[in-house]
Short mmCIF file of C-alpha atoms and ligand atoms in Angstrom, two decimals:
data_model
loop_
_atom_site.label_atom_id
_atom_site.label_comp_id
_atom_site.label_asym_id
_atom_site.label_seq_id
_atom_site.Cartn_x
_atom_site.Cartn_y
_atom_site.Cartn_z
CA MET V 1 -17.84 -6.48 -0.49
CA ARG V 2 -16.88 -9.96 0.75
CA LEU V 3 -15.40 -8.79 4.33
CA LYS V 4 -17.95 -5.73 4.70
CA ASP V 5 -18.09 -4.65 8.20
CA GLN V 6 -15.61 -7.19 9.59
CA VAL V 7 -12.77 -6.04 11.78
CA ALA V 8 -8.92 -7.88 10.63
CA ILE V 9 -5.74 -8.42 12.08
CA VAL V 10 -3.04 -9.14 9.73
CA THR V 11 0.13 -9.67 11.19
CA GLY V 12 3.27 -8.88 9.22
CA GLY V 13 1.21 -6.39 7.19
CA SER V 14 3.40 -3.95 6.22
CA ARG V 15 5.17 -5.40 3.44
CA GLY V 16 4.86 -8.50 1.36
CA ILE V 17 2.49 -11.17 1.79
CA GLY V 18 0.86 -9.60 4.32
CA ARG V 19 0.80 -6.13 2.52
CA GLY V 20 -0.91 -8.07 -0.38
CA VAL V 21 -3.45 -9.19 2.25
CA VAL V 22 -4.13 -6.05 3.72
CA LYS V 23 -4.84 -4.47 0.63
CA ALA V 24 -7.04 -7.06 -0.75
CA PHE V 25 -8.84 -7.50 3.01
CA ALA V 26 -9.51 -3.53 3.00
CA ALA V 27 -10.99 -3.77 -0.84
CA GLU V 28 -13.76 -6.20 0.43
CA GLY V 29 -14.92 -3.58 3.30
CA ALA V 30 -13.15 -5.11 6.09
CA LYS V 31 -11.42 -2.65 8.72
CA VAL V 32 -7.75 -3.84 8.48
CA ALA V 33 -5.36 -3.25 12.03
CA PHE V 34 -1.94 -4.77 10.67
CA ILE V 35 0.93 -5.62 12.90
CA TYR V 36 4.58 -4.50 11.93
CA LYS V 37 8.01 -4.75 13.75
CA GLY V 38 10.31 -2.20 12.91
CA ASN V 39 9.34 -0.53 8.95
CA GLN V 40 7.18 2.83 10.06
CA PRO V 41 8.11 4.26 6.45
CA ALA V 42 6.71 0.99 4.94
CA ALA V 43 3.96 0.80 7.26
CA ASP V 44 2.92 4.64 6.82
CA SER V 45 3.15 4.05 2.91
CA LEU V 46 0.72 1.04 3.26
CA ALA V 47 -1.81 2.61 5.68
CA ALA V 48 -2.12 6.16 2.73
CA GLU V 49 -1.78 3.95 -0.21
CA VAL V 50 -5.44 1.91 1.60
CA ALA V 51 -6.83 5.09 2.51
CA GLN V 52 -6.45 6.61 -0.95
CA THR V 53 -8.46 3.54 -2.17
CA GLY V 54 -11.47 4.48 0.16
CA GLY V 55 -9.93 1.75 2.27
CA VAL V 56 -9.54 1.45 6.20
CA ALA V 57 -6.17 -0.01 7.51
CA LYS V 58 -4.17 1.37 10.47
CA ALA V 59 -0.69 0.21 11.54
CA PHE V 60 0.17 -1.37 14.73
CA GLN V 61 3.68 -1.54 15.89
CA CYS V 62 3.87 -4.89 18.03
CA ASP V 63 7.01 -7.88 18.15
CA VAL V 64 4.74 -10.89 17.46
CA ALA V 65 7.38 -13.07 19.51
CA ASN V 66 6.55 -11.00 22.57
CA HIS V 67 3.42 -12.70 24.30
CA ASP V 68 2.34 -9.18 26.38
CA GLU V 69 2.70 -6.94 23.02
CA ALA V 70 0.63 -9.51 21.01
CA PHE V 71 -2.30 -9.00 24.31
CA LYS V 72 -1.83 -5.30 24.32
CA VAL V 73 -2.22 -4.39 20.84
CA VAL V 74 -4.96 -6.58 20.56
CA GLU V 75 -6.49 -4.91 23.53
CA ALA V 76 -5.58 -1.59 21.69
CA ILE V 77 -7.15 -2.27 18.34
CA GLU V 78 -10.31 -3.06 20.08
CA ALA V 79 -10.60 -0.01 22.24
CA GLU V 80 -10.27 1.33 18.13
CA TRP V 81 -12.92 -0.58 16.24
CA GLY V 82 -14.79 -2.95 18.70
CA SER V 83 -14.63 -6.68 17.85
CA ILE V 84 -11.95 -8.48 15.57
CA GLN V 85 -13.32 -11.39 14.04
CA ILE V 86 -10.43 -12.23 11.71
CA LEU V 87 -7.00 -13.18 12.26
CA VAL V 88 -4.34 -13.88 9.99
CA ASN V 89 -0.81 -14.55 11.49
CA ASN V 90 1.37 -13.86 8.72
CA ALA V 91 4.77 -12.28 10.30
CA GLY V 92 7.60 -14.33 9.82
CA VAL V 93 11.66 -14.31 9.37
CA ILE V 94 14.22 -16.64 8.11
CA ARG V 95 17.63 -17.16 9.51
CA ASP V 96 18.87 -19.92 6.72
CA GLY V 97 21.93 -21.98 7.13
CA LEU V 98 23.31 -25.34 7.77
CA PHE V 99 22.50 -27.08 10.54
CA VAL V 100 25.78 -27.92 11.86
CA ALA V 101 26.69 -24.00 11.68
CA MET V 102 23.36 -22.72 13.60
CA LYS V 103 23.59 -20.45 16.24
CA PRO V 104 20.72 -20.97 18.95
CA GLU V 105 19.84 -17.62 18.21
CA GLU V 106 19.11 -18.30 14.44
CA TRP V 107 17.16 -20.69 15.68
CA ASP V 108 15.26 -18.97 18.78
CA VAL V 109 14.27 -16.22 16.56
CA VAL V 110 12.78 -18.33 14.00
CA VAL V 111 10.69 -20.57 15.84
CA GLN V 112 10.02 -17.67 18.36
CA THR V 113 8.80 -14.98 15.23
CA ASN V 114 6.96 -18.16 13.30
CA LEU V 115 5.75 -20.40 15.66
CA GLY V 116 5.49 -18.45 19.05
CA GLY V 117 4.15 -15.19 16.89
CA THR V 118 0.97 -17.53 15.92
CA PHE V 119 0.37 -18.72 19.23
CA ASN V 120 0.41 -15.33 20.97
CA PHE V 121 -1.91 -13.53 18.74
CA CYS V 122 -4.33 -17.14 18.84
CA HIS V 123 -3.72 -17.00 22.51
CA ALA V 124 -5.00 -13.64 22.60
CA LEU V 125 -7.68 -13.85 20.27
CA ALA V 126 -9.31 -17.45 20.51
CA MET V 127 -11.22 -16.97 23.55
CA LYS V 128 -12.72 -13.78 22.83
CA LEU V 129 -14.19 -15.40 19.21
CA ALA V 130 -15.19 -18.47 20.45
CA ARG V 131 -17.35 -16.27 22.89
CA GLN V 132 -18.67 -14.37 19.75
CA ARG V 133 -19.38 -17.81 17.97
CA LYS V 134 -17.99 -16.10 15.01
CA GLY V 135 -14.06 -16.03 13.67
CA ARG V 136 -11.59 -16.81 10.96
CA ILE V 137 -7.63 -17.54 11.87
CA ILE V 138 -5.88 -18.03 9.03
CA ASN V 139 -2.03 -19.02 9.42
CA ILE V 140 0.61 -18.55 6.88
CA SER V 141 2.59 -21.89 6.31
CA SER V 142 4.99 -22.82 3.77
CA VAL V 143 5.62 -25.43 1.63
CA ALA V 144 8.97 -25.59 3.09
CA ALA V 145 6.83 -27.34 6.00
CA THR V 146 6.98 -30.32 4.06
CA ASN V 147 8.94 -30.18 1.00
CA SER V 148 12.59 -29.72 2.61
CA ASN V 149 15.45 -27.31 1.64
CA PRO V 150 19.18 -27.63 2.78
CA GLY V 151 19.59 -24.53 5.23
CA GLN V 152 16.26 -24.23 6.83
CA THR V 153 16.28 -26.65 9.52
CA ASN V 154 14.51 -23.94 11.70
CA TYR V 155 12.10 -22.54 9.21
CA ALA V 156 10.76 -26.28 8.35
CA ALA V 157 10.67 -26.80 12.07
CA SER V 158 8.35 -23.47 12.60
CA LYS V 159 6.42 -23.93 10.02
CA GLY V 160 5.61 -27.79 10.27
CA ALA V 161 4.32 -27.20 13.84
CA ILE V 162 2.05 -24.48 12.17
CA ASN V 163 0.70 -26.89 10.26
CA SER V 164 0.22 -29.11 13.40
CA PHE V 165 -1.17 -26.30 15.40
CA THR V 166 -3.52 -25.26 13.03
CA ARG V 167 -5.52 -28.54 13.00
CA ALA V 168 -5.22 -28.79 16.21
CA LEU V 169 -7.00 -25.40 17.33
CA ALA V 170 -9.34 -26.28 14.74
CA VAL V 171 -10.82 -29.13 16.06
CA GLU V 172 -10.90 -27.50 19.47
CA LEU V 173 -12.71 -24.20 18.21
CA ALA V 174 -15.08 -25.63 15.56
CA GLY V 175 -17.44 -26.21 17.75
CA ARG V 176 -17.52 -21.98 18.71
CA GLY V 177 -18.40 -21.27 15.18
CA VAL V 178 -14.20 -20.30 14.78
CA THR V 179 -12.09 -21.60 11.63
CA VAL V 180 -8.38 -22.58 11.16
CA ASN V 181 -6.97 -23.09 8.47
CA ALA V 182 -3.30 -22.26 7.09
CA ILE V 183 -2.13 -21.57 3.32
CA ALA V 184 1.71 -23.16 2.41
CA PRO V 185 2.72 -20.62 -0.16
CA GLY V 186 5.51 -21.98 -2.60
CA PHE V 187 8.19 -19.00 -3.63
CA ILE V 188 6.30 -15.08 -3.52
CA GLU V 189 8.22 -12.59 -5.03
CA THR V 190 8.92 -10.44 -1.36
CA ASP V 191 11.94 -9.01 0.69
CA MET V 192 12.15 -12.61 2.06
CA SER V 193 12.70 -14.46 -1.11
CA GLU V 194 14.90 -12.02 -2.35
CA ASN V 195 18.53 -14.02 -2.25
CA VAL V 196 17.17 -17.51 -3.18
CA ARG V 197 15.65 -15.49 -6.29
CA ASN V 198 19.01 -13.75 -7.18
CA LYS V 199 21.20 -17.43 -6.64
CA ALA V 200 18.89 -19.43 -8.26
CA GLY V 201 15.55 -17.47 -9.84
CA ASP V 202 15.80 -19.53 -13.34
CA LEU V 203 15.99 -22.47 -11.84
CA ILE V 204 13.24 -21.74 -9.69
CA LYS V 205 10.84 -20.94 -12.58
CA LYS V 206 11.85 -24.41 -13.93
CA MET V 207 10.72 -26.41 -10.80
CA ILE V 208 7.30 -24.43 -11.09
CA PRO V 209 4.68 -25.72 -13.33
CA LEU V 210 2.93 -22.96 -13.68
CA LYS V 211 5.83 -21.32 -14.86
CA ARG V 212 6.22 -18.34 -12.80
CA LEU V 213 6.82 -17.20 -9.22
CA GLY V 214 3.89 -16.20 -7.04
CA GLN V 215 2.94 -12.80 -5.79
CA PRO V 216 1.67 -11.59 -2.65
CA GLU V 217 -1.96 -11.58 -4.29
CA ASP V 218 -1.83 -14.98 -5.33
CA ILE V 219 -1.92 -15.67 -1.53
CA ALA V 220 -4.21 -12.62 -0.89
CA LYS V 221 -6.91 -13.76 -2.91
CA VAL V 222 -7.30 -17.22 -0.94
CA ALA V 223 -6.74 -15.38 2.41
CA VAL V 224 -9.76 -13.23 1.02
CA PHE V 225 -11.77 -16.42 0.43
CA LEU V 226 -11.00 -18.02 3.28
CA ALA V 227 -12.10 -15.25 5.61
CA SER V 228 -15.34 -15.42 3.75
CA PRO V 229 -18.72 -16.66 4.12
CA ASP V 230 -18.06 -18.93 1.40
CA ALA V 231 -15.23 -20.60 3.43
CA GLY V 232 -18.07 -21.40 6.38
CA TYR V 233 -17.42 -25.68 5.85
CA ILE V 234 -13.34 -25.89 5.70
CA THR V 235 -11.54 -25.98 8.98
CA GLY V 236 -8.01 -27.50 9.27
CA GLN V 237 -6.92 -27.32 6.20
CA ILE V 238 -3.32 -26.74 5.21
CA LEU V 239 -4.09 -25.33 1.51
CA THR V 240 -0.83 -25.10 -1.12
CA VAL V 241 -0.54 -22.21 -3.06
CA ASP V 242 2.70 -22.75 -5.18
CA GLY V 243 1.85 -22.81 -8.86
CA GLY V 244 2.58 -26.79 -8.74
CA LEU V 245 5.68 -26.22 -6.72
CA SER V 246 4.89 -29.51 -4.40
CA LEU V 247 3.94 -31.52 -7.07
CA GLY V 248 8.38 -32.17 -7.60
CA ALA V 249 7.89 -32.08 -11.18
CA VAL V 250 10.55 -32.43 -13.28
CA ALA V 251 10.90 -29.32 -15.79
CA MET V 252 9.71 -30.45 -19.46
P1 NDP K 1 8.48 -10.12 4.31
O1 NDP K 1 9.76 -10.32 5.16
O2 NDP K 1 8.32 -9.87 2.86
O3 NDP K 1 7.56 -9.03 5.25
C1 NDP K 1 7.77 -10.01 6.97
C2 NDP K 1 6.56 -8.93 7.64
O4 NDP K 1 7.03 -9.61 8.72
C3 NDP K 1 6.86 -7.75 7.34
O5 NDP K 1 5.64 -6.75 7.51
C4 NDP K 1 7.99 -7.79 8.61
O6 NDP K 1 7.62 -6.21 9.77
C5 NDP K 1 6.87 -8.54 9.48
N1 NDP K 1 7.58 -9.10 11.27
C6 NDP K 1 8.71 -9.81 10.76
N2 NDP K 1 9.10 -10.37 12.34
C7 NDP K 1 8.43 -9.39 12.92
C8 NDP K 1 7.68 -9.63 14.68
N3 NDP K 1 8.65 -10.19 15.42
N4 NDP K 1 6.56 -8.64 14.68
C9 NDP K 1 6.14 -8.09 14.00
N5 NDP K 1 5.82 -8.20 12.54
C10 NDP K 1 7.21 -9.03 12.37
O7 NDP K 1 7.88 -11.72 4.28
P2 NDP K 1 6.82 -12.27 2.84
O8 NDP K 1 5.83 -11.32 2.79
O9 NDP K 1 7.71 -13.00 2.24
O10 NDP K 1 6.66 -13.71 4.37
C11 NDP K 1 5.70 -13.80 4.89
C12 NDP K 1 5.09 -14.96 5.55
O11 NDP K 1 5.17 -15.85 4.38
C13 NDP K 1 6.35 -15.18 6.61
O12 NDP K 1 5.36 -16.07 7.36
C14 NDP K 1 6.63 -16.21 5.41
O13 NDP K 1 7.30 -16.79 6.12
C15 NDP K 1 5.47 -16.95 4.57
N6 NDP K 1 6.14 -17.16 3.40
C16 NDP K 1 7.13 -16.65 2.54
C17 NDP K 1 7.37 -16.86 1.10
C18 NDP K 1 8.13 -16.26 0.16
O14 NDP K 1 8.40 -16.70 -1.00
N7 NDP K 1 8.21 -15.22 0.20
C19 NDP K 1 6.76 -18.62 0.72
C20 NDP K 1 6.64 -18.73 1.86
C21 NDP K 1 5.78 -18.82 3.07
P3 NDP K 1 8.44 -5.12 9.56
O15 NDP K 1 8.18 -4.55 8.20
O16 NDP K 1 8.63 -3.85 10.14
O17 NDP K 1 9.87 -5.72 9.26
#
């Protein structure tokens, strides 16, 4: 059990990649507080699923884009389980569309959720982690930060900023025993990627040297590693987990 007696927060934990991270952390002995925005049935089913396997996970409703809500939910989690050691900023949204037709609301919601949510939870926890001189922050970025796709200016901007933020915060917190890293997934089979998979699933598989789409578990295993003592000497890094997609190889 690599995360025994640790308390973790996973934002956007009710579905997709976050759900995989919650299950993997709980299986490694962590108490996992996961944040969802609106899909309570998904959140409830995850808490029940984890309890059935003997793990501990509890759902907390919060809009990560809201600074006050982030601070309040962190207080509520501490009241329940005491000090927190691990934060995974995973909650994210897409509003794809060509830039010339992009509505300001589509820009705002993507930047405020993906980047703003990461800021809000780091802001709520960084001082606490620094004071206890122990902590792990893992931000979920995307290969879209560096590999550009049409229709994703808002999303790419949010994820590129998360990469820069990760490196800059890592430098500030390193002296306090807190590591800050990011994972950049490729195509992972979740609700978020459903539209793209339906339109171009076969083409995407051809672009991936390992010849399959990623699963939430592929990302969750890397998150467990980064949260564990084994990753104690890694900080400020963006780990790409994409089956080789970003190598840009031509399909054979
Ligand atoms: P999903 O759409 O499957 O799940 C999103 C999760 O985020 C849900 O739990 C959702 O809660 C939560 N969420 C969304 N907005 C908010 C908010 N404002 N406040 C709180 N929670 C919120 O997404 P994925 O699992 O696919 O993506 C997870 C992360 O991975 C994202 O940051 C995404 O950008 C990144 N990523 C995904 C890739 C992919 O191919 N899927 C590729 C690269 C990166 P609720 O259930 O209540 O709606």
